[in-house]
Amino acid sequence: MTVKVIIPTALRQHTNDEDELELNARTVSDALKELITAFPNLRKQIYSETGKLRSFINVYLNEEDIRYKDGEKTALKDGDILMIVPAVAGGSHDDDRRVSFSSSEFARYSRHLIMPEVGLEGQGKLKSSSVLIVGAGGLGTPSATYLAAAGVGRIGIVDFDVIEKSNLHRQVLYSEKDVGKSKADTAKARLLEVNPYITVEVHKERLDSTNALDILGGYDVILDGTDNFPTRYLVNDACVLLGKPNVYASIFRFEGQASVFYAREGPCYRCLYPEPPPPGLVPSCAEGGVLGVLPGIMGSIQAAETIDLILGKGKPLIGRLLLFDALDMRFKELKLRKNPDCQVCGPNPTVTKLIDYEAFCGVEEGLGAALEVSPRALKAELDEGRDLVVLDVREPFEYEIAHIGNAKLIPLGQLPAHVNELDTARPIVVYCHTGQRSAQAVRFLNSMGFKKAKNLKGGIKAWGTEVDPTIQMY
Amino acid sequence: MVIRIERRTLEGIHAHAESTYPEECCGLLIATPKSKNVVDSVKMRNAFQGPKSDRYHIDPLELFKADREAARKGLAIAGVYHSHPDYPATLSKFDIDHSFPWYSYVVVSVPKGAAGDTRSWIPNQERDGVTEEEIEVYQSAQQRGGTRQ
């Protein structure tokens, strides 16, 4: 194969002033050998003593790096152009010396720098550290804001969701104008406004078993701001497998918990909760509600723990579970022990790679079409005057905000006690806010002999978007 | 060892270093073939993916194109310049690890945004050390003519 080799101008002194050479070769390796046969002085420039291509030499074939092809074994064809290009990089930052700061960074971090526990050394640790925040929601946004402001050099954000109006009462990084925009992108833009001296990376994808190790592997500390069990177990297991600390918090209504799960030094999340709760038992924020300021407090605790871990100062929450009650304004602390039989961090683990967490947590499958009715179908039945009972299983205050027609209200928790108020012979359509509580109600009613009970798919939220936009949404 | 840099070229390098502060700038030193007689400089894009306040990276294909362009004019790339915002004009260990023994490395220190100390270095073949070379600033005949006017 006749190919052309182009040599950088700096090497012309070794090539009798030639900067191009045509030669015959079948592979890149052959071509380079031909080249150094023609110009023996080039050998030392291109190859090391051990006969390997020098690390600062890039070889490009038709403008593509051969490292992304078959390396030196890459086959050549007639007319190919091979280019030898020096790798040029550098910079004042040395991996093995203290990080440097510009004068405006000195000013920005001065209140840190004057504390001996942080100082220049600690601030340098923060600058050269990286933290991944899983979930840019109630917990992720306050923690990200403080970590960015404090000068954590590289922050990653995993979130594929968009901002909804109902997020704004607690996710204070976002404003009204951001509704509908990507959480990760919006958070990145805001964090860089807070501190332009850091880098923010976004991962707009659903974290799962196929990508978790790759994404988490690129960061020093992982901060868990997730709102669901599959992702929480996934983050825990991935952190154990990667040997990284997992700064955890969770929130529900007025109560929060926080801990640092670091299997190298203490228990992991599975030591505390080997199995997820039965699906549907623990409501999400969307179902159970949450006090807006609570994630601000818990997320700030996560940020403080993350900074302590990076600085290597203080006593981190490893082996301790911090409980916070925003109504009684009280903190409590529980000791956690490493579970010697832990499936993932114990001495004989059964979980040695990531699993299917949706299946593990038994994420609720739909009831099936036979037990569901769409908002439009319900509307049609009501319009036809069919004999049916519409049953609302939400709480009275939710009923007050909005309800469908003259629905009968029996909150889910009271359903077993009041089930005798219902008639097994009449068709029943059950609804709640989004369709999860009502699905449980339908399962319960079916088990009690109510064969004609069906679930309103998507709950009153779907009713509001699909049938009656005038009802008050929440 | 001496590297000769034409005055206006050096001024251009300093201006470039100040314009990218607090990020590092980078560019090429264009010289007459097989010499250390720098007659021009070419600004390059800092392609480093990350904080550029203490790192630079020149995209290989962009370097290749600049090299071809120099060859077309009968010139050659004699070296690389880059800036060190708020850091001395010495080569860091990282610089040396990533240096290229064919080139001179001119480093401009930019304390608080103003270009200052400028020094030139040549890495040895093993890339475990560097030799400083003197920078001789000269005025081209054309410029000298210019100052007479």
Coordinates of C-alpha atoms in Angstrom, one line a residue:
Chain A
M1 CA 0.0 0.0 0.0
T2 CA 1.4 3.4 -0.9
V3 CA 0.9 5.8 2.0
K4 CA 2.2 9.3 2.8
V5 CA 3.8 10.0 6.2
I6 CA 3.9 13.6 7.4
I7 CA 6.7 14.6 9.8
P8 CA 6.5 17.6 12.1
T9 CA 8.7 20.5 11.2
A10 CA 10.7 20.2 14.4
L11 CA 12.1 16.8 13.1
R12 CA 13.2 18.0 9.7
Q13 CA 16.8 18.2 10.9
H14 CA 16.7 14.4 11.1
T15 CA 15.1 13.9 7.7
N16 CA 17.3 15.9 5.3
D17 CA 14.7 18.7 5.4
E18 CA 11.9 16.3 4.1
D19 CA 8.6 16.7 5.9
E20 CA 6.7 14.2 3.8
L21 CA 7.6 10.7 2.7
E22 CA 5.8 8.2 0.5
L23 CA 6.4 4.6 1.3
N24 CA 4.9 1.1 1.0
A25 CA 3.5 -0.5 4.1
R26 CA 0.7 -2.8 5.2
T27 CA 0.3 -1.6 8.8
V28 CA 1.1 1.5 10.8
S29 CA 3.9 -0.4 12.5
D30 CA 5.4 -1.3 9.1
A31 CA 5.2 2.3 7.9
L32 CA 7.0 3.6 11.0
K33 CA 9.7 0.9 10.6
E34 CA 10.1 2.0 6.9
L35 CA 10.4 5.6 8.1
I36 CA 13.2 4.9 10.5
T37 CA 15.0 2.8 7.9
A38 CA 15.0 5.8 5.6
F39 CA 16.0 8.2 8.4
P40 CA 17.8 6.3 11.1
N41 CA 18.2 9.4 13.3
L42 CA 14.4 9.5 13.8
R43 CA 14.4 6.2 15.7
K44 CA 15.6 7.8 19.0
Q45 CA 13.0 10.5 18.6
I46 CA 10.0 8.2 18.0
Y47 CA 10.9 5.0 19.8
S48 CA 12.1 4.4 23.4
E49 CA 15.1 2.1 24.1
T50 CA 12.6 -0.7 24.7
G51 CA 11.3 -0.3 21.2
K52 CA 7.9 1.2 22.2
L53 CA 6.4 4.3 20.6
R54 CA 7.3 7.2 22.9
S55 CA 4.4 8.4 25.1
F56 CA 4.6 11.9 23.8
I57 CA 4.2 10.8 20.2
N58 CA 0.7 10.7 18.7
V59 CA 0.2 8.9 15.4
Y60 CA -2.9 9.9 13.4
L61 CA -4.2 8.0 10.4
N62 CA -6.3 10.3 8.2
E63 CA -6.9 12.6 11.2
E64 CA -7.9 9.8 13.6
D65 CA -5.7 8.8 16.5
I66 CA -4.5 5.2 16.0
R67 CA -5.1 4.5 19.7
Y68 CA -8.8 4.5 18.8
K69 CA -8.2 2.1 16.0
D70 CA -5.9 -1.0 16.3
G71 CA -2.9 0.9 17.5
E72 CA 0.3 0.1 15.6
K73 CA -1.4 -2.9 14.1
T74 CA -3.9 -0.7 12.2
A75 CA -4.0 -1.8 8.5
L76 CA -3.3 0.8 5.8
K77 CA -4.8 1.2 2.4
D78 CA -3.6 3.1 -0.7
G79 CA -3.6 6.8 -0.3
D80 CA -3.7 6.8 3.5
I81 CA -2.0 9.7 5.2
L82 CA -0.1 9.0 8.5
M83 CA 0.8 12.0 10.7
I84 CA 3.2 12.1 13.5
V85 CA 2.0 14.7 16.0
P86 CA 3.7 15.7 19.3
A87 CA 1.5 15.6 22.4
V88 CA 1.7 19.1 23.9
A89 CA 0.2 19.7 27.4
G90 CA 1.3 21.1 30.7
G91 CA 0.4 23.6 33.3
S92 CA 1.4 24.8 36.7
H93 CA -0.7 22.3 38.6
D94 CA 1.4 19.5 40.0
D95 CA -0.4 16.4 41.2
D96 CA 2.2 16.1 43.9
R97 CA 2.4 19.6 45.2
R98 CA 0.0 21.9 46.9
V99 CA -2.8 23.3 44.7
S100 CA -2.3 26.9 43.8
F101 CA -4.9 29.6 44.2
S102 CA -5.4 32.9 42.4
S103 CA -5.7 36.0 44.4
S104 CA -9.4 36.1 43.9
E105 CA -9.7 32.6 45.2
F106 CA -7.7 33.6 48.2
A107 CA -10.2 36.4 48.9
R108 CA -13.2 34.0 48.3
Y109 CA -11.9 31.3 50.7
S110 CA -10.4 33.6 53.3
R111 CA -12.8 32.7 56.1
H112 CA -11.8 29.0 55.5
L113 CA -8.1 29.8 55.2
I114 CA -7.8 31.5 58.6
M115 CA -9.1 28.4 60.4
P116 CA -6.2 26.1 61.2
E117 CA -8.5 23.1 60.7
V118 CA -8.9 24.1 57.0
G119 CA -6.1 26.4 56.1
L120 CA -4.3 26.4 52.8
E121 CA -3.7 22.7 53.0
G122 CA -7.4 21.9 53.6
Q123 CA -8.6 24.3 51.0
G124 CA -6.2 22.7 48.5
K125 CA -7.7 19.3 49.4
L126 CA -11.2 20.7 48.7
K127 CA -10.0 22.1 45.4
S128 CA -8.4 18.9 44.2
S129 CA -11.4 16.7 45.4
S130 CA -14.4 15.6 43.5
V131 CA -17.9 14.8 44.8
L132 CA -20.8 13.2 42.9
I133 CA -24.3 14.2 43.9
V134 CA -26.9 11.6 43.0
G135 CA -30.2 13.5 42.6
A136 CA -30.4 17.3 42.2
G137 CA -33.5 17.5 44.4
G138 CA -34.3 18.5 48.0
L139 CA -31.1 17.1 49.4
G140 CA -28.9 17.5 46.4
T141 CA -29.4 21.2 45.7
P142 CA -28.5 22.6 49.2
S143 CA -25.6 20.2 49.5
A144 CA -24.3 21.1 46.0
T145 CA -24.6 24.8 46.7
Y146 CA -22.6 24.6 49.9
L147 CA -20.0 22.3 48.4
A148 CA -19.6 24.6 45.3
A149 CA -19.3 27.7 47.5
A150 CA -16.8 25.9 49.7
G151 CA -14.5 25.3 46.7
V152 CA -14.9 21.5 46.0
G153 CA -13.0 21.5 42.7
R154 CA -15.2 19.1 40.7
I155 CA -18.8 18.4 41.3
G156 CA -20.8 15.9 39.4
I157 CA -24.6 15.8 39.3
V158 CA -26.7 12.8 38.3
D159 CA -30.3 13.7 37.4
F160 CA -32.4 13.2 34.3
D161 CA -35.5 14.9 35.7
V162 CA -37.0 18.3 34.9
I163 CA -38.0 20.9 37.4
E164 CA -41.6 20.8 38.5
K165 CA -43.5 23.5 40.2
S166 CA -44.0 21.3 43.3
N167 CA -40.2 21.1 43.7
L168 CA -39.8 24.8 44.4
H169 CA -40.9 24.8 48.0
R170 CA -37.7 23.0 49.0
Q171 CA -35.3 23.0 46.0
V172 CA -34.2 26.5 46.5
L173 CA -31.5 26.4 43.8
Y174 CA -34.3 26.7 41.2
S175 CA -36.8 29.5 40.6
E176 CA -40.2 29.8 39.0
K177 CA -38.7 30.5 35.6
D178 CA -36.8 27.2 35.6
V179 CA -40.0 25.0 35.7
G180 CA -39.8 22.5 32.8
K181 CA -36.0 22.8 32.5
S182 CA -33.4 20.1 33.1
K183 CA -32.5 19.9 36.8
A184 CA -28.9 18.9 36.1
D185 CA -28.3 21.7 33.5
T186 CA -30.0 24.4 35.7
A187 CA -28.1 23.3 38.8
K188 CA -24.8 23.4 36.9
A189 CA -25.5 27.0 35.6
R190 CA -26.5 28.2 39.1
L191 CA -23.5 26.5 40.8
L192 CA -21.1 28.1 38.4
E193 CA -22.7 31.4 39.2
V194 CA -22.1 30.7 42.9
N195 CA -18.5 29.7 42.3
P196 CA -16.9 30.1 38.8
Y197 CA -13.6 28.6 40.1
I198 CA -14.9 25.0 40.1
T199 CA -16.0 22.5 37.4
V200 CA -19.5 21.0 37.3
E201 CA -20.2 17.9 35.3
V202 CA -23.7 16.7 34.5
H203 CA -24.9 13.1 34.0
K204 CA -28.4 13.3 32.6
E205 CA -29.2 9.7 32.7
R206 CA -30.9 7.2 35.0
L207 CA -28.4 5.6 37.3
D208 CA -28.6 1.9 36.9
S209 CA -26.5 -1.3 37.2
T210 CA -24.9 -0.7 33.8
N211 CA -23.6 2.8 34.3
A212 CA -23.3 3.2 38.1
L213 CA -19.7 1.9 38.6
D214 CA -18.4 4.1 35.7
I215 CA -20.1 7.2 36.9
L216 CA -19.4 6.8 40.6
G217 CA -15.9 5.6 39.9
G218 CA -14.9 9.1 38.7
Y219 CA -15.4 10.8 42.1
D220 CA -13.8 10.7 45.6
V221 CA -17.0 11.0 47.6
I222 CA -20.6 10.1 46.7
L223 CA -23.5 12.1 48.2
D224 CA -26.8 10.2 48.1
G225 CA -29.8 12.5 47.6
T226 CA -32.1 9.9 46.1
D227 CA -35.8 9.6 46.8
N228 CA -36.3 5.9 46.0
F229 CA -35.2 2.6 47.3
P230 CA -33.8 1.0 44.1
T231 CA -31.4 3.9 43.5
R232 CA -30.5 4.0 47.2
Y233 CA -29.5 0.3 47.3
L234 CA -27.7 0.8 43.9
V235 CA -25.7 3.7 45.2
N236 CA -24.8 1.8 48.4
D237 CA -23.7 -1.3 46.7
A238 CA -21.7 0.6 44.1
C239 CA -19.9 2.5 46.8
V240 CA -19.1 -0.7 48.7
L241 CA -17.8 -2.3 45.5
L242 CA -15.7 0.8 44.6
G243 CA -14.6 1.4 48.2
K244 CA -16.0 5.0 48.3
P245 CA -17.7 6.8 51.2
N246 CA -21.5 7.3 50.7
V247 CA -22.8 10.4 52.5
Y248 CA -26.4 9.5 53.1
A249 CA -29.5 11.3 54.1
S250 CA -33.2 10.8 53.7
I251 CA -36.3 12.8 54.5
F252 CA -39.9 12.1 55.2
R253 CA -42.5 14.6 56.2
F254 CA -40.9 16.2 59.3
E255 CA -38.1 13.7 59.9
G256 CA -34.7 13.2 58.5
Q257 CA -31.9 10.8 58.9
A258 CA -28.2 11.1 58.0
S259 CA -25.2 8.9 58.1
V260 CA -21.9 8.1 56.3
F261 CA -21.8 4.6 55.0
Y262 CA -18.2 3.7 54.4
A263 CA -17.7 0.0 54.3
R264 CA -14.0 0.2 54.7
E265 CA -14.4 1.8 58.1
G266 CA -17.9 1.0 59.2
P267 CA -21.3 -0.3 58.3
C268 CA -23.1 0.2 54.9
Y269 CA -26.7 0.9 54.2
R270 CA -27.4 -2.8 53.9
C271 CA -26.0 -3.4 57.4
L272 CA -28.8 -1.2 58.6
Y273 CA -31.5 -2.3 56.2
P274 CA -30.7 -5.7 54.6
E275 CA -33.9 -5.7 52.7
P276 CA -36.0 -2.9 51.3
P277 CA -39.5 -2.3 52.9
P278 CA -42.4 -3.9 51.1
P279 CA -43.4 -1.7 48.1
G280 CA -45.9 0.9 48.9
L281 CA -45.3 0.9 52.6
V282 CA -43.0 3.9 52.7
P283 CA -44.5 6.8 50.8
S284 CA -42.3 9.1 48.7
C285 CA -42.3 12.9 49.2
A286 CA -44.8 13.1 46.4
E287 CA -47.2 10.8 48.4
G288 CA -46.4 11.6 52.0
G289 CA -45.3 15.3 51.6
V290 CA -42.2 16.9 53.2
L291 CA -41.5 20.1 55.1
G292 CA -39.7 22.3 52.6
V293 CA -36.9 23.4 55.0
L294 CA -36.2 19.8 56.1
P295 CA -34.0 18.8 53.1
G296 CA -32.2 22.1 53.5
I297 CA -31.1 21.0 57.0
M298 CA -30.3 17.4 56.0
G299 CA -28.6 18.4 52.8
S300 CA -26.5 20.9 54.7
I301 CA -25.5 18.1 57.1
Q302 CA -24.5 16.0 54.1
A303 CA -22.3 18.9 52.8
A304 CA -20.7 19.3 56.2
E305 CA -19.9 15.6 56.4
T306 CA -18.5 15.6 52.9
I307 CA -16.2 18.5 53.7
D308 CA -15.1 16.7 57.0
L309 CA -14.3 13.6 55.0
I310 CA -12.3 15.5 52.4
L311 CA -10.4 17.4 55.1
G312 CA -9.9 14.3 57.2
K313 CA -11.0 16.3 60.2
G314 CA -13.5 15.7 63.0
K315 CA -15.5 12.6 63.7
P316 CA -17.6 11.7 60.6
L317 CA -21.0 10.0 61.0
I318 CA -19.5 6.6 60.2
G319 CA -21.3 4.0 62.4
R320 CA -23.7 6.6 63.6
L321 CA -27.3 7.4 62.4
L322 CA -28.4 10.9 63.1
L323 CA -32.1 11.4 63.4
F324 CA -33.7 14.8 63.2
D325 CA -37.3 15.9 64.0
A326 CA -38.2 19.3 62.7
L327 CA -41.5 19.4 64.6
D328 CA -40.0 18.7 68.1
M329 CA -36.7 20.3 67.0
R330 CA -34.6 17.5 68.3
F331 CA -31.6 15.5 67.2
K332 CA -31.1 11.9 68.3
E333 CA -28.2 9.6 67.5
L334 CA -28.1 5.9 67.1
K335 CA -25.0 3.7 67.0
L336 CA -24.8 1.5 64.0
R337 CA -22.7 -1.7 63.9
K338 CA -21.3 -3.4 60.9
N339 CA -23.4 -6.5 60.2
P340 CA -21.0 -9.5 60.0
D341 CA -23.5 -11.2 57.7
C342 CA -24.0 -8.2 55.4
Q343 CA -24.7 -9.4 51.9
V344 CA -22.5 -6.8 50.3
C345 CA -19.9 -5.6 52.8
G346 CA -19.6 -8.6 55.1
P347 CA -16.7 -11.1 54.9
N348 CA -18.7 -13.5 52.8
P349 CA -20.7 -11.3 50.4
T350 CA -23.3 -12.7 48.2
V351 CA -23.7 -9.5 46.3
T352 CA -20.4 -9.1 44.4
K353 CA -21.7 -7.2 41.5
L354 CA -24.6 -4.8 40.9
I355 CA -28.0 -6.5 40.6
D356 CA -31.4 -5.5 39.2
Y357 CA -32.5 -3.1 41.9
E358 CA -36.0 -2.6 40.6
A359 CA -36.7 -6.3 41.0
F360 CA -34.9 -6.4 44.4
C361 CA -37.1 -3.6 45.7
G362 CA -40.1 -5.2 44.1
V363 CA -41.1 -1.9 42.6
E364 CA -44.8 -2.0 42.2
E365 CA -46.0 -3.3 39.0
G366 CA -49.3 -1.9 37.7
L367 CA -52.4 -3.7 38.7
G368 CA -52.9 -4.8 35.1
A369 CA -55.4 -3.3 32.7
A370 CA -58.3 -5.4 34.0
L371 CA -58.1 -3.6 37.4
E372 CA -57.5 -0.1 36.0
V373 CA -59.6 2.6 34.5
S374 CA -58.3 5.7 32.7
P375 CA -59.6 9.2 33.7
R376 CA -61.3 9.5 30.3
A377 CA -63.1 6.2 30.7
L378 CA -64.3 7.2 34.2
K379 CA -65.6 10.5 32.9
A380 CA -67.5 8.7 30.2
E381 CA -69.1 6.3 32.7
L382 CA -70.0 9.2 35.0
D383 CA -71.5 11.1 32.1
E384 CA -73.6 8.0 31.1
G385 CA -74.9 8.0 34.7
R386 CA -73.7 4.5 35.4
D387 CA -74.1 3.2 38.9
L388 CA -70.7 3.3 40.5
V389 CA -69.0 4.5 43.6
V390 CA -66.0 6.8 43.3
L391 CA -63.9 6.2 46.4
D392 CA -61.2 8.7 47.5
V393 CA -58.5 7.1 49.8
R394 CA -56.5 10.3 50.4
E395 CA -56.4 12.3 53.6
P396 CA -59.2 14.8 54.4
F397 CA -57.0 17.8 53.8
E398 CA -56.2 16.5 50.3
Y399 CA -59.9 16.0 49.7
E400 CA -60.4 19.6 50.7
I401 CA -57.9 20.9 48.0
A402 CA -59.7 19.0 45.2
H403 CA -61.8 15.9 44.7
I404 CA -63.7 14.3 41.9
G405 CA -67.5 14.9 41.9
N406 CA -69.1 13.7 45.1
A407 CA -66.5 11.0 45.8
K408 CA -66.8 9.1 49.1
L409 CA -63.8 9.7 51.3
I410 CA -62.2 6.9 53.3
P411 CA -58.4 7.5 53.9
L412 CA -56.4 4.4 53.1
G413 CA -55.4 3.9 56.8
Q414 CA -59.0 3.7 57.8
L415 CA -60.2 1.5 54.9
P416 CA -60.1 -1.8 56.8
A417 CA -62.3 -0.3 59.6
H418 CA -64.8 1.2 57.2
V419 CA -64.9 -1.4 54.5
N420 CA -68.4 -2.4 55.6
E421 CA -69.7 1.0 54.4
L422 CA -69.1 -0.3 50.8
D423 CA -71.3 -2.6 48.8
T424 CA -69.5 -5.6 47.1
A425 CA -72.1 -5.7 44.4
R426 CA -71.5 -2.1 43.1
P427 CA -68.6 -1.2 40.8
I428 CA -66.0 1.0 42.7
V429 CA -63.4 3.3 41.2
V430 CA -60.7 4.2 43.8
Y431 CA -58.4 7.1 43.4
C432 CA -55.7 9.0 45.3
H433 CA -53.1 11.6 44.3
T434 CA -51.1 9.7 41.8
G435 CA -52.5 6.2 41.9
Q436 CA -50.2 4.4 44.3
R437 CA -52.3 4.4 47.5
S438 CA -55.4 3.6 45.5
A439 CA -53.6 0.6 44.0
Q440 CA -53.0 -0.7 47.5
A441 CA -56.7 0.0 48.3
V442 CA -57.8 -2.0 45.2
R443 CA -55.6 -4.9 46.2
F444 CA -57.1 -4.8 49.7
L445 CA -60.7 -4.5 48.4
N446 CA -60.1 -7.4 46.0
S447 CA -58.9 -9.6 48.8
M448 CA -62.0 -8.7 50.8
G449 CA -64.3 -9.9 48.0
F450 CA -64.9 -6.6 46.2
K451 CA -64.4 -8.0 42.7
K452 CA -65.7 -4.8 41.0
A453 CA -63.1 -2.4 42.5
K454 CA -60.8 -0.7 40.0
N455 CA -58.0 1.9 40.3
L456 CA -58.1 5.3 38.6
K457 CA -54.8 5.3 36.6
G458 CA -52.6 8.3 37.5
G459 CA -54.9 9.4 40.3
I460 CA -56.5 12.9 40.6
K461 CA -53.3 14.3 39.1
A462 CA -54.1 12.5 35.8
W463 CA -57.8 13.5 36.1
G464 CA -56.7 17.1 36.3
T465 CA -54.6 17.0 33.2
E466 CA -56.7 14.7 31.1
V467 CA -60.3 15.5 32.0
D468 CA -60.9 18.5 34.2
P469 CA -58.2 21.2 34.1
T470 CA -60.3 23.4 36.4
I471 CA -59.6 21.4 39.5
Q472 CA -56.9 22.6 41.9
M473 CA -53.7 20.7 41.2
Y474 CA -51.1 20.1 44.0
Chain B
M1 CA 21.8 28.0 24.6
V2 CA 19.9 31.0 23.4
I3 CA 16.5 31.4 22.0
R4 CA 15.9 34.6 20.0
I5 CA 12.5 36.1 20.1
E6 CA 11.4 39.1 18.1
R7 CA 10.2 41.9 20.4
R8 CA 6.7 42.3 18.9
T9 CA 6.2 38.5 19.1
L10 CA 7.1 38.5 22.8
E11 CA 4.7 41.4 23.4
G12 CA 2.0 39.4 21.6
I13 CA 2.7 36.4 23.8
H14 CA 2.4 38.6 26.9
A15 CA -0.8 40.1 25.7
H16 CA -2.2 36.6 25.1
A17 CA -1.2 35.5 28.6
E18 CA -2.9 38.5 30.1
S19 CA -6.1 38.1 28.1
T20 CA -6.7 34.5 29.3
Y21 CA -5.9 35.2 32.9
P22 CA -6.8 33.6 35.3
E23 CA -6.7 30.7 32.8
E24 CA -3.5 29.4 31.2
C25 CA -2.9 30.4 27.6
C26 CA -0.9 28.4 25.1
G27 CA 0.6 28.9 21.7
L28 CA 3.4 28.0 19.3
L29 CA 6.8 29.7 18.6
I30 CA 7.4 29.9 14.9
A31 CA 11.0 30.1 13.8
T32 CA 13.2 29.9 10.7
P33 CA 14.0 26.2 10.0
K34 CA 16.5 24.4 12.2
S35 CA 17.0 27.6 14.3
K36 CA 15.9 29.1 17.5
N37 CA 15.2 32.4 15.8
V38 CA 11.5 33.0 16.6
V39 CA 9.9 35.3 14.1
D40 CA 6.2 34.8 15.0
S41 CA 3.8 33.1 17.4
V42 CA 0.5 31.4 16.9
K43 CA -2.2 31.4 19.6
M44 CA -3.6 28.0 20.2
R45 CA -6.9 27.1 21.9
N46 CA -6.5 25.7 25.4
A47 CA -8.3 22.4 24.8
F48 CA -7.9 21.1 28.4
Q49 CA -11.3 19.7 29.6
G50 CA -11.4 21.0 33.1
P51 CA -10.2 24.0 35.1
K52 CA -7.8 25.9 32.8
S53 CA -6.3 28.0 35.6
D54 CA -3.4 25.5 36.0
R55 CA -3.6 23.2 32.9
Y56 CA -3.3 23.5 29.2
H57 CA -3.6 21.1 26.4
I58 CA -3.1 21.6 22.7
D59 CA -5.4 19.6 20.4
P60 CA -3.1 17.4 18.3
L61 CA -5.0 18.0 15.0
E62 CA -4.8 21.8 15.6
L63 CA -1.1 21.5 16.3
F64 CA -0.8 19.4 13.1
K65 CA -2.5 22.1 11.0
A66 CA -0.4 24.9 12.5
D67 CA 2.7 22.8 11.8
R68 CA 1.6 22.4 8.1
E69 CA 0.9 26.1 7.9
A70 CA 4.4 26.9 9.2
A71 CA 5.9 24.4 6.7
R72 CA 4.0 26.0 3.9
K73 CA 5.7 29.3 4.7
G74 CA 9.1 27.7 4.9
L75 CA 9.1 28.0 8.7
A76 CA 9.0 25.5 11.6
I77 CA 7.6 25.2 15.1
A78 CA 10.5 25.7 17.4
G79 CA 8.6 25.5 20.6
V80 CA 5.6 26.1 22.7
Y81 CA 4.7 28.9 25.0
H82 CA 2.2 28.9 27.9
S83 CA 1.3 31.0 30.9
H84 CA 1.4 30.3 34.6
P85 CA -1.3 32.5 36.2
D86 CA -0.1 33.4 39.8
Y87 CA 2.7 30.9 39.6
P88 CA 6.4 31.3 38.7
A89 CA 7.8 30.9 35.2
T90 CA 9.4 27.6 35.9
L91 CA 8.4 24.3 34.5
S92 CA 6.3 22.3 36.9
K93 CA 6.8 18.6 37.3
F94 CA 3.6 18.1 35.3
D95 CA 5.0 20.3 32.6
I96 CA 8.2 18.3 32.4
D97 CA 6.3 14.9 32.4
H98 CA 4.3 16.1 29.5
S99 CA 7.1 18.0 27.6
F100 CA 8.6 17.3 24.3
P101 CA 12.4 17.3 23.9
W102 CA 12.3 18.7 20.4
Y103 CA 10.8 22.0 21.6
S104 CA 11.7 25.0 23.6
Y105 CA 9.1 25.8 26.4
V106 CA 8.6 29.5 27.0
V107 CA 6.7 30.1 30.3
V108 CA 5.2 33.5 31.2
S109 CA 4.4 34.1 34.8
V110 CA 1.2 36.2 35.2
P111 CA 1.0 37.4 38.8
K112 CA -2.3 39.1 39.4
G113 CA -3.1 39.3 35.7
A114 CA 0.0 41.2 34.5
A115 CA 2.5 39.3 32.4
G116 CA 5.9 39.3 34.1
D117 CA 8.9 37.0 34.4
T118 CA 9.4 35.0 31.1
R119 CA 11.8 32.1 30.9
S120 CA 12.6 29.4 28.4
W121 CA 13.3 25.7 29.0
I122 CA 14.4 22.7 27.1
P123 CA 13.5 19.3 28.5
N124 CA 16.2 16.6 28.2
Q125 CA 15.6 13.5 26.1
E126 CA 14.7 11.4 29.2
R127 CA 12.3 14.1 30.4
D128 CA 13.6 14.0 33.9
G129 CA 15.1 17.4 33.9
V130 CA 15.3 20.7 32.0
T131 CA 17.9 23.2 30.9
E132 CA 17.2 26.8 30.9
E133 CA 18.0 28.7 27.7
E134 CA 18.6 32.4 27.6
I135 CA 15.9 34.5 25.9
E136 CA 17.4 37.2 23.6
V137 CA 14.9 39.8 22.6
Y138 CA 15.6 41.5 19.3
Q139 CA 14.0 44.0 17.1
S140 CA 13.6 43.1 13.5
A141 CA 15.2 45.4 10.8
Q142 CA 11.7 46.4 9.8
Q143 CA 10.8 47.6 13.2
R144 CA 14.1 49.5 13.6
G145 CA 13.2 51.2 10.3
G146 CA 9.9 51.9 11.8
T147 CA 11.3 53.6 14.9
R148 CA 13.3 56.0 12.7
Q149 CA 10.2 57.5 11.2

